[in-house]
mmCIF file of N, CA and C in Angstrom:
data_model
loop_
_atom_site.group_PDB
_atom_site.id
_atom_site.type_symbol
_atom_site.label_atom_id
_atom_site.label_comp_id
_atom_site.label_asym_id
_atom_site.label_seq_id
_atom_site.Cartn_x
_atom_site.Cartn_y
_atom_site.Cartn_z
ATOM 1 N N UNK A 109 -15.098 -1.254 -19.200
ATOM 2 C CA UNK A 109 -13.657 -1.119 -19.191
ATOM 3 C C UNK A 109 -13.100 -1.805 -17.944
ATOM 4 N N UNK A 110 -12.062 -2.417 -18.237
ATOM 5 C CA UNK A 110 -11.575 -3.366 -16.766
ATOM 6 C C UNK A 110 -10.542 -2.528 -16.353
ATOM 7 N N UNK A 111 -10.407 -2.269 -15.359
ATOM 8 C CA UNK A 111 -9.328 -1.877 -14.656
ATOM 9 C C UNK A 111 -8.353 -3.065 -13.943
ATOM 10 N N UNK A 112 -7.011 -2.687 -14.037
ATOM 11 C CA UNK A 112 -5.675 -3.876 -13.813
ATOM 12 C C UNK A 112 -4.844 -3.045 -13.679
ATOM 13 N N UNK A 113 -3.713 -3.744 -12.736
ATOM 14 C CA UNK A 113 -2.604 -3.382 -12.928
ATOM 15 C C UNK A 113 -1.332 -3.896 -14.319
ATOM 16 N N UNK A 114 -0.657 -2.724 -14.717
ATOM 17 C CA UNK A 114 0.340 -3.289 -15.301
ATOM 18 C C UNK A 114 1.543 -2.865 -14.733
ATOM 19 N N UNK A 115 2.482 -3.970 -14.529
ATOM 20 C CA UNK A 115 3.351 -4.086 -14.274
ATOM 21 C C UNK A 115 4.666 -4.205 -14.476
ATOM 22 N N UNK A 116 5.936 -3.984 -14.092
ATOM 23 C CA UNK A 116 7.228 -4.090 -14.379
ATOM 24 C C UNK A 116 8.131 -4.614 -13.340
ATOM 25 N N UNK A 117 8.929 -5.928 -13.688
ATOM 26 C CA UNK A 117 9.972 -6.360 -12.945
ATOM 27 C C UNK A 117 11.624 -6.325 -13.096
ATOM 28 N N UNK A 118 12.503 -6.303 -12.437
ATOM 29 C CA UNK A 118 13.801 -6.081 -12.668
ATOM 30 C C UNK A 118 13.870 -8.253 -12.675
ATOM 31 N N UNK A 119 14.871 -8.394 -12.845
ATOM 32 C CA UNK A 119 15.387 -9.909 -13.094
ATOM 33 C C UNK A 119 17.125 -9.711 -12.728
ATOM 34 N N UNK A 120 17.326 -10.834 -12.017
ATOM 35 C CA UNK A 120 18.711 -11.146 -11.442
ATOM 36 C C UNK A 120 19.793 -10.717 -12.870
ATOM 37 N N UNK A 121 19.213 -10.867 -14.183
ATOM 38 C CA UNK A 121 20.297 -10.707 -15.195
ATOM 39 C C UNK A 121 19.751 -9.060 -15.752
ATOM 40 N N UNK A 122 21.261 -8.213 -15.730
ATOM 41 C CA UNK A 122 21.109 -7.121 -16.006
ATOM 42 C C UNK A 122 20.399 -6.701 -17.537
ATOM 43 N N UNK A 123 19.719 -5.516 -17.459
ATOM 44 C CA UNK A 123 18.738 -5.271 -19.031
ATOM 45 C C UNK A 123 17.551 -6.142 -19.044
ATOM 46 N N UNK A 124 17.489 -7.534 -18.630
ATOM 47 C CA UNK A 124 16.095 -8.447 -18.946
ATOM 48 C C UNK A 124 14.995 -8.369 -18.193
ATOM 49 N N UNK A 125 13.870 -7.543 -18.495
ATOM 50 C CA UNK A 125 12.857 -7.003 -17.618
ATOM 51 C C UNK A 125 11.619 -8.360 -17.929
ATOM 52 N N UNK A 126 10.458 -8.402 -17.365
ATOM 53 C CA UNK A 126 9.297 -8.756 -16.873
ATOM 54 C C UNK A 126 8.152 -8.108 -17.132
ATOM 55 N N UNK A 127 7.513 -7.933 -18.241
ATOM 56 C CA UNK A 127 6.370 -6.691 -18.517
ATOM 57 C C UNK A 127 4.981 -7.925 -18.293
ATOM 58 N N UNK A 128 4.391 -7.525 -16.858
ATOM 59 C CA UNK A 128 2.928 -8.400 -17.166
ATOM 60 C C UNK A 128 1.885 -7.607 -16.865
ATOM 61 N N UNK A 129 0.446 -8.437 -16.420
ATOM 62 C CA UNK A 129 -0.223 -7.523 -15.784
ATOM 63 C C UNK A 129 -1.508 -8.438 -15.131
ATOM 64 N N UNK A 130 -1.910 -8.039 -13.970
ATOM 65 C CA UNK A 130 -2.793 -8.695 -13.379
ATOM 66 C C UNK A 130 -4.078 -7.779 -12.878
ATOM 67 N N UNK A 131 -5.345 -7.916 -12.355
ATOM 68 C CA UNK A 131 -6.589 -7.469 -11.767
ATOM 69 C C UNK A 131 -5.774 -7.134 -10.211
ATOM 70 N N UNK A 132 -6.269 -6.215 -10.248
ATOM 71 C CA UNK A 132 -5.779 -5.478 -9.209
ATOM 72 C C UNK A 132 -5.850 -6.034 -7.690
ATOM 73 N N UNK A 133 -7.193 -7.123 -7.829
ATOM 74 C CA UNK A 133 -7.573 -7.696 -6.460
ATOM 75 C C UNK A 133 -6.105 -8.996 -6.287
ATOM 76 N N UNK A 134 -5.640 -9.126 -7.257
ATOM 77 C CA UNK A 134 -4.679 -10.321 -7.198
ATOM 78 C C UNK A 134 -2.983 -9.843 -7.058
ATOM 79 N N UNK A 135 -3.187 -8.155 -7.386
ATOM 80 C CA UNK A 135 -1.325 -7.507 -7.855
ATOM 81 C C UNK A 135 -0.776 -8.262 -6.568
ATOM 82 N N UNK A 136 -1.227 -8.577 -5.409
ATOM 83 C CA UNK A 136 -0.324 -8.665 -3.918
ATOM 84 C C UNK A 136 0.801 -10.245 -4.254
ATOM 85 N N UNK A 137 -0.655 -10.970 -4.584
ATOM 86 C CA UNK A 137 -0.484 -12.881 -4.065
ATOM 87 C C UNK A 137 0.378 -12.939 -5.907
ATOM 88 N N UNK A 138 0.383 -11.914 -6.850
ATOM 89 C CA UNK A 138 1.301 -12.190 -8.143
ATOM 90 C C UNK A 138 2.296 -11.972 -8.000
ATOM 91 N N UNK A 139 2.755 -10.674 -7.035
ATOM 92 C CA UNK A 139 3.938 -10.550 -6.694
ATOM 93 C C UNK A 139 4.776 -11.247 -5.787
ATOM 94 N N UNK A 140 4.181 -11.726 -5.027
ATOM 95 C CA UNK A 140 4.786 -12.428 -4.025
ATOM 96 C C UNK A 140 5.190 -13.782 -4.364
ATOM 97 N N UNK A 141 4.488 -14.826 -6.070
ATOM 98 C CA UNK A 141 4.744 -15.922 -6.474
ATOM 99 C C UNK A 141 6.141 -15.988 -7.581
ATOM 100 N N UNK A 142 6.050 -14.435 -7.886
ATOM 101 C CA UNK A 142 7.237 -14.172 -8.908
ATOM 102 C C UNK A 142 7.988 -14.017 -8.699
ATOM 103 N N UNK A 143 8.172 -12.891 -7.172
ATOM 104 C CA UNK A 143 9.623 -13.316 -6.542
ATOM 105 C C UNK A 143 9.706 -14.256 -5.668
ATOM 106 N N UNK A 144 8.785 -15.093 -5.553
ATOM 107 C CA UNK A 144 9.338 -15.811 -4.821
ATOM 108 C C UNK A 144 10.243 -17.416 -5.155
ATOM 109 N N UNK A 145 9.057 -17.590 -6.586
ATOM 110 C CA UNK A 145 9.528 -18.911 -7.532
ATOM 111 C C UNK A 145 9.919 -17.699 -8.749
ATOM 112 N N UNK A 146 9.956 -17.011 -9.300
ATOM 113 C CA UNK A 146 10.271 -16.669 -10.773
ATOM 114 C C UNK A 146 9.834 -16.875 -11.767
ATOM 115 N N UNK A 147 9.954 -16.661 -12.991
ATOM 116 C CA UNK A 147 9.444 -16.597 -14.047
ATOM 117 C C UNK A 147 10.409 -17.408 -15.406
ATOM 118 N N UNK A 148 10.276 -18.570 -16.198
ATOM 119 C CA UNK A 148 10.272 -19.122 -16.702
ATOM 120 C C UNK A 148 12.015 -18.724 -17.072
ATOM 121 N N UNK A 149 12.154 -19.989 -16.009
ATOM 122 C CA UNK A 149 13.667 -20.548 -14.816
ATOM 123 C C UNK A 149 14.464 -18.935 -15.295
ATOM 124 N N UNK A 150 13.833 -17.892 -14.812
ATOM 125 C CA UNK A 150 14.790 -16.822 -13.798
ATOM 126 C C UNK A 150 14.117 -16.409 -12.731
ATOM 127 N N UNK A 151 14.948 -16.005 -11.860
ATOM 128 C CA UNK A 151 15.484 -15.702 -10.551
ATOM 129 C C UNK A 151 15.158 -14.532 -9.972
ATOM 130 N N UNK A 152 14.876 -13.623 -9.147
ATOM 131 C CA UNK A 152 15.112 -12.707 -8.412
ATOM 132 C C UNK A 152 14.540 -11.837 -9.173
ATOM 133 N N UNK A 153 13.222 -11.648 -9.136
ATOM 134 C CA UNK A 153 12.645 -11.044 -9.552
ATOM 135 C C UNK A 153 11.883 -10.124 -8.833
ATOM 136 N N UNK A 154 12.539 -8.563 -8.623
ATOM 137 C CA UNK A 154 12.056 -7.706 -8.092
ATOM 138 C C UNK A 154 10.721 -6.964 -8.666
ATOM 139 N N UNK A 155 9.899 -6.434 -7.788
ATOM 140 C CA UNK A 155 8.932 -5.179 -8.182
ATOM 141 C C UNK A 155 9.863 -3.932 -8.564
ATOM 142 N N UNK A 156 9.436 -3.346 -9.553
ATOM 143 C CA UNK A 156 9.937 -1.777 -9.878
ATOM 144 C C UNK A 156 9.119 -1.090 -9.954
ATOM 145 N N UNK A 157 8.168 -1.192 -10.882
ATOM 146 C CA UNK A 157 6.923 -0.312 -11.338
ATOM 147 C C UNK A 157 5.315 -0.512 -11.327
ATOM 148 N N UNK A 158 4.337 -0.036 -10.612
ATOM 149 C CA UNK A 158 3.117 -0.435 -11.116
ATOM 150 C C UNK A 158 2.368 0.384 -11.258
ATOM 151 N N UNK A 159 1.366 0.050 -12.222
ATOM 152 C CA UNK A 159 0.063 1.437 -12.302
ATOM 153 C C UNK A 159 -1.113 0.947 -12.664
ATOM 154 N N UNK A 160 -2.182 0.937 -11.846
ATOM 155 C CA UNK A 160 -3.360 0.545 -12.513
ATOM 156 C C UNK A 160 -4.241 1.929 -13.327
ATOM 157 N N UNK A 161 -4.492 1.167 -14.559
ATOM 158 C CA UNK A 161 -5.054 1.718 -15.284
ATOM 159 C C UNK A 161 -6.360 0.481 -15.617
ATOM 160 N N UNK A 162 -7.154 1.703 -16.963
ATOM 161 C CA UNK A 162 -8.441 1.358 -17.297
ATOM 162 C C UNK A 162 -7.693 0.697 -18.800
ATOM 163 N N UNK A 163 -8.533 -0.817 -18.931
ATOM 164 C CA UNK A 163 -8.274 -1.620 -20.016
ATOM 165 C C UNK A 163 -7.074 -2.318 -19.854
ATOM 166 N N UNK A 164 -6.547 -2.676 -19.057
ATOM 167 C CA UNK A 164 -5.301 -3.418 -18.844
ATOM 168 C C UNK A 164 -5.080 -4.381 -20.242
ATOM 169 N N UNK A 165 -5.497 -4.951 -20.182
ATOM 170 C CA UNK A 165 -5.591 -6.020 -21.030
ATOM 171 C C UNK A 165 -5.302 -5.478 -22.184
ATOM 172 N N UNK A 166 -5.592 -4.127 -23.045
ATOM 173 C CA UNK A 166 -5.314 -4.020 -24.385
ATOM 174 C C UNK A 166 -4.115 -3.317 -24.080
ATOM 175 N N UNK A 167 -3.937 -2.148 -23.037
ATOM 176 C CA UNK A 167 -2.688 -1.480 -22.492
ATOM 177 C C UNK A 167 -1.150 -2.769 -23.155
ATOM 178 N N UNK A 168 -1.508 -3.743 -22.170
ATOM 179 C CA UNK A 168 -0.120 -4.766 -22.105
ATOM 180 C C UNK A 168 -0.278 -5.204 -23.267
ATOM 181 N N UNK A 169 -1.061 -5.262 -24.209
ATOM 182 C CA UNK A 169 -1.144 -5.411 -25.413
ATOM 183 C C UNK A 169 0.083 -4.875 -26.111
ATOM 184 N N UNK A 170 -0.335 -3.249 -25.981
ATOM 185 C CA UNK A 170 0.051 -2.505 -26.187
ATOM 186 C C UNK A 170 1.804 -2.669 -26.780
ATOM 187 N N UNK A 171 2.380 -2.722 -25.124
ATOM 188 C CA UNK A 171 3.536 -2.766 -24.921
ATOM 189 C C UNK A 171 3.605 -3.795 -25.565
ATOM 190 N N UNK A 172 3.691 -5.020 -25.340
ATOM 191 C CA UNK A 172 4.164 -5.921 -26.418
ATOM 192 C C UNK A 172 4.334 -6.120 -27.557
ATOM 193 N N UNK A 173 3.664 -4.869 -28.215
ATOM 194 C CA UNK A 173 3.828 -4.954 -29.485
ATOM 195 C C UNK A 173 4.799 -3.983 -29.641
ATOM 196 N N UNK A 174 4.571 -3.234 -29.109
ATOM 197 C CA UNK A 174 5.751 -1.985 -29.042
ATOM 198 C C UNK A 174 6.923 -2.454 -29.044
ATOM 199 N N UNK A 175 7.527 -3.025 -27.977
ATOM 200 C CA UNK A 175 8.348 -4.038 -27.564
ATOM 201 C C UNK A 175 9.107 -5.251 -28.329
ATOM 202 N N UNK A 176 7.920 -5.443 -29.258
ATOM 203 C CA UNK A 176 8.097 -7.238 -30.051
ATOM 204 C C UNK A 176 9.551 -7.292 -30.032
ATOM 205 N N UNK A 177 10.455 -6.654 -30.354
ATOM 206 C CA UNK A 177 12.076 -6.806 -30.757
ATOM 207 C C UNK A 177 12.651 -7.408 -30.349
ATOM 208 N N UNK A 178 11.756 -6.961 -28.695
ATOM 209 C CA UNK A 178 12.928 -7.246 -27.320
ATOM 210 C C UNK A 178 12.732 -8.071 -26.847
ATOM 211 N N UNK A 179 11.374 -8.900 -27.099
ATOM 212 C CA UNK A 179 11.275 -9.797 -26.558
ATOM 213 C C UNK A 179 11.366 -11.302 -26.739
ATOM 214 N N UNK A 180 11.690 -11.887 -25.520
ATOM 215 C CA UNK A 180 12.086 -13.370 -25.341
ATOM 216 C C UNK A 180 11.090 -14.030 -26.103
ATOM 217 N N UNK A 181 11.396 -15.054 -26.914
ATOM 218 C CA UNK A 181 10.057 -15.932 -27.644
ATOM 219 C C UNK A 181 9.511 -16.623 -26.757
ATOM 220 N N UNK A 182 7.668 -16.584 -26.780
ATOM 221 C CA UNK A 182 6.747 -17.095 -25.997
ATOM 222 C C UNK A 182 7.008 -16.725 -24.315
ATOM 223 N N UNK A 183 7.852 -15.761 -24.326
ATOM 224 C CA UNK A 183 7.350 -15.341 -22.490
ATOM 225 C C UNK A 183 7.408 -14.003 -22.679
ATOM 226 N N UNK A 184 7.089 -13.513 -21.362
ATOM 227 C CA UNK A 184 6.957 -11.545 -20.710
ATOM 228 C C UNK A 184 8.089 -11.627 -20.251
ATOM 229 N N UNK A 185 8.989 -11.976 -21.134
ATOM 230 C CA UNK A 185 10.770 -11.297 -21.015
ATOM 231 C C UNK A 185 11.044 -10.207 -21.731
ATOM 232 N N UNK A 186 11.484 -9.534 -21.715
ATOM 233 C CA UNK A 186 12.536 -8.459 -22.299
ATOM 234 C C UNK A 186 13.927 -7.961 -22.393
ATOM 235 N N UNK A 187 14.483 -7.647 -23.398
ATOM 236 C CA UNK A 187 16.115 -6.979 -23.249
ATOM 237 C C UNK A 187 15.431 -6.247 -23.451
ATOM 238 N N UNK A 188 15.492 -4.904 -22.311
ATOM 239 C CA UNK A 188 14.937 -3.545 -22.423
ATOM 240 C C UNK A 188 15.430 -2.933 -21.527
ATOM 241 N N UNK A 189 15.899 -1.481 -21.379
ATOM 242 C CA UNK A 189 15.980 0.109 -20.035
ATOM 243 C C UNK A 189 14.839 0.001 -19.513
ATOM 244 N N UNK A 190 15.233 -0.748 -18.542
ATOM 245 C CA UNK A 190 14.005 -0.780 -17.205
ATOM 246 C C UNK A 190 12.664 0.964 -17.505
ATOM 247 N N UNK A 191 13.808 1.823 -16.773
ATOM 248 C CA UNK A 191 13.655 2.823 -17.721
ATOM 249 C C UNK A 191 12.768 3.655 -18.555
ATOM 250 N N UNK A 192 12.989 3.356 -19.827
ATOM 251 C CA UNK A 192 12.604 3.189 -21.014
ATOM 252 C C UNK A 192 10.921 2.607 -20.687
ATOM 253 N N UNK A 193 10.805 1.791 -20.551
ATOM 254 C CA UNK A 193 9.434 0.934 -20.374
ATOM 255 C C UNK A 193 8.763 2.119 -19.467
ATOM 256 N N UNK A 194 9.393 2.203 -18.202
ATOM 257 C CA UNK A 194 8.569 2.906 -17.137
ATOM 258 C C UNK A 194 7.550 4.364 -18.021
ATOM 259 N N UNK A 195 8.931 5.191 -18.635
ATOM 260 C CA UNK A 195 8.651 6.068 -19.479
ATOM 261 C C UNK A 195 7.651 6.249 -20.178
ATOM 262 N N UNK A 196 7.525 5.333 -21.026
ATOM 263 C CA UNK A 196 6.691 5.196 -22.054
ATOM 264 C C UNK A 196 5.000 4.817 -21.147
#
């Protein structure tokens, strides 16, 4: 079982979240490239939420499928309650 973090970001445009997830040895140098350049041309991309868990990889699965509605075609965008995600 792999252990990772999954993650949650806020974005400069209100409601459009960031659901990814990285190996835990890397969460520091991922966060620091996302806010610093962004994520596929947006902006200001804060940390909100993280949790490492066991199986990352099928976890963020998970959510994305959960999610499919909300999300941006071909990226880890979302119209979603920041919220909402954390929750679940």
């Amino acid at each position: 079982m792999a252990k990772g973090i999954i993650y949650v970001m806020t974005t400069v445009v209100p409601g459009l979240i960031k659901i990814g997830k990285t190996g835990t040895a890397n969460f520091e140098k991922r966060m620091y490239n996302l806010e610093k350049n962004g994520y596929s041309n947006v902006v200001g991309l804060k940390r909100y939420f993280a949790i490492e868990v066991e199986d990352y990889d099928e976890k963020e699965m998970l959510l994305d499928d959960i999610f499919s509605k909300s999300r941006l075609e071909n990226t880890e965008l979302f119209a979603l309650d920041v919220n909402l995600v954390v929750q679940l």
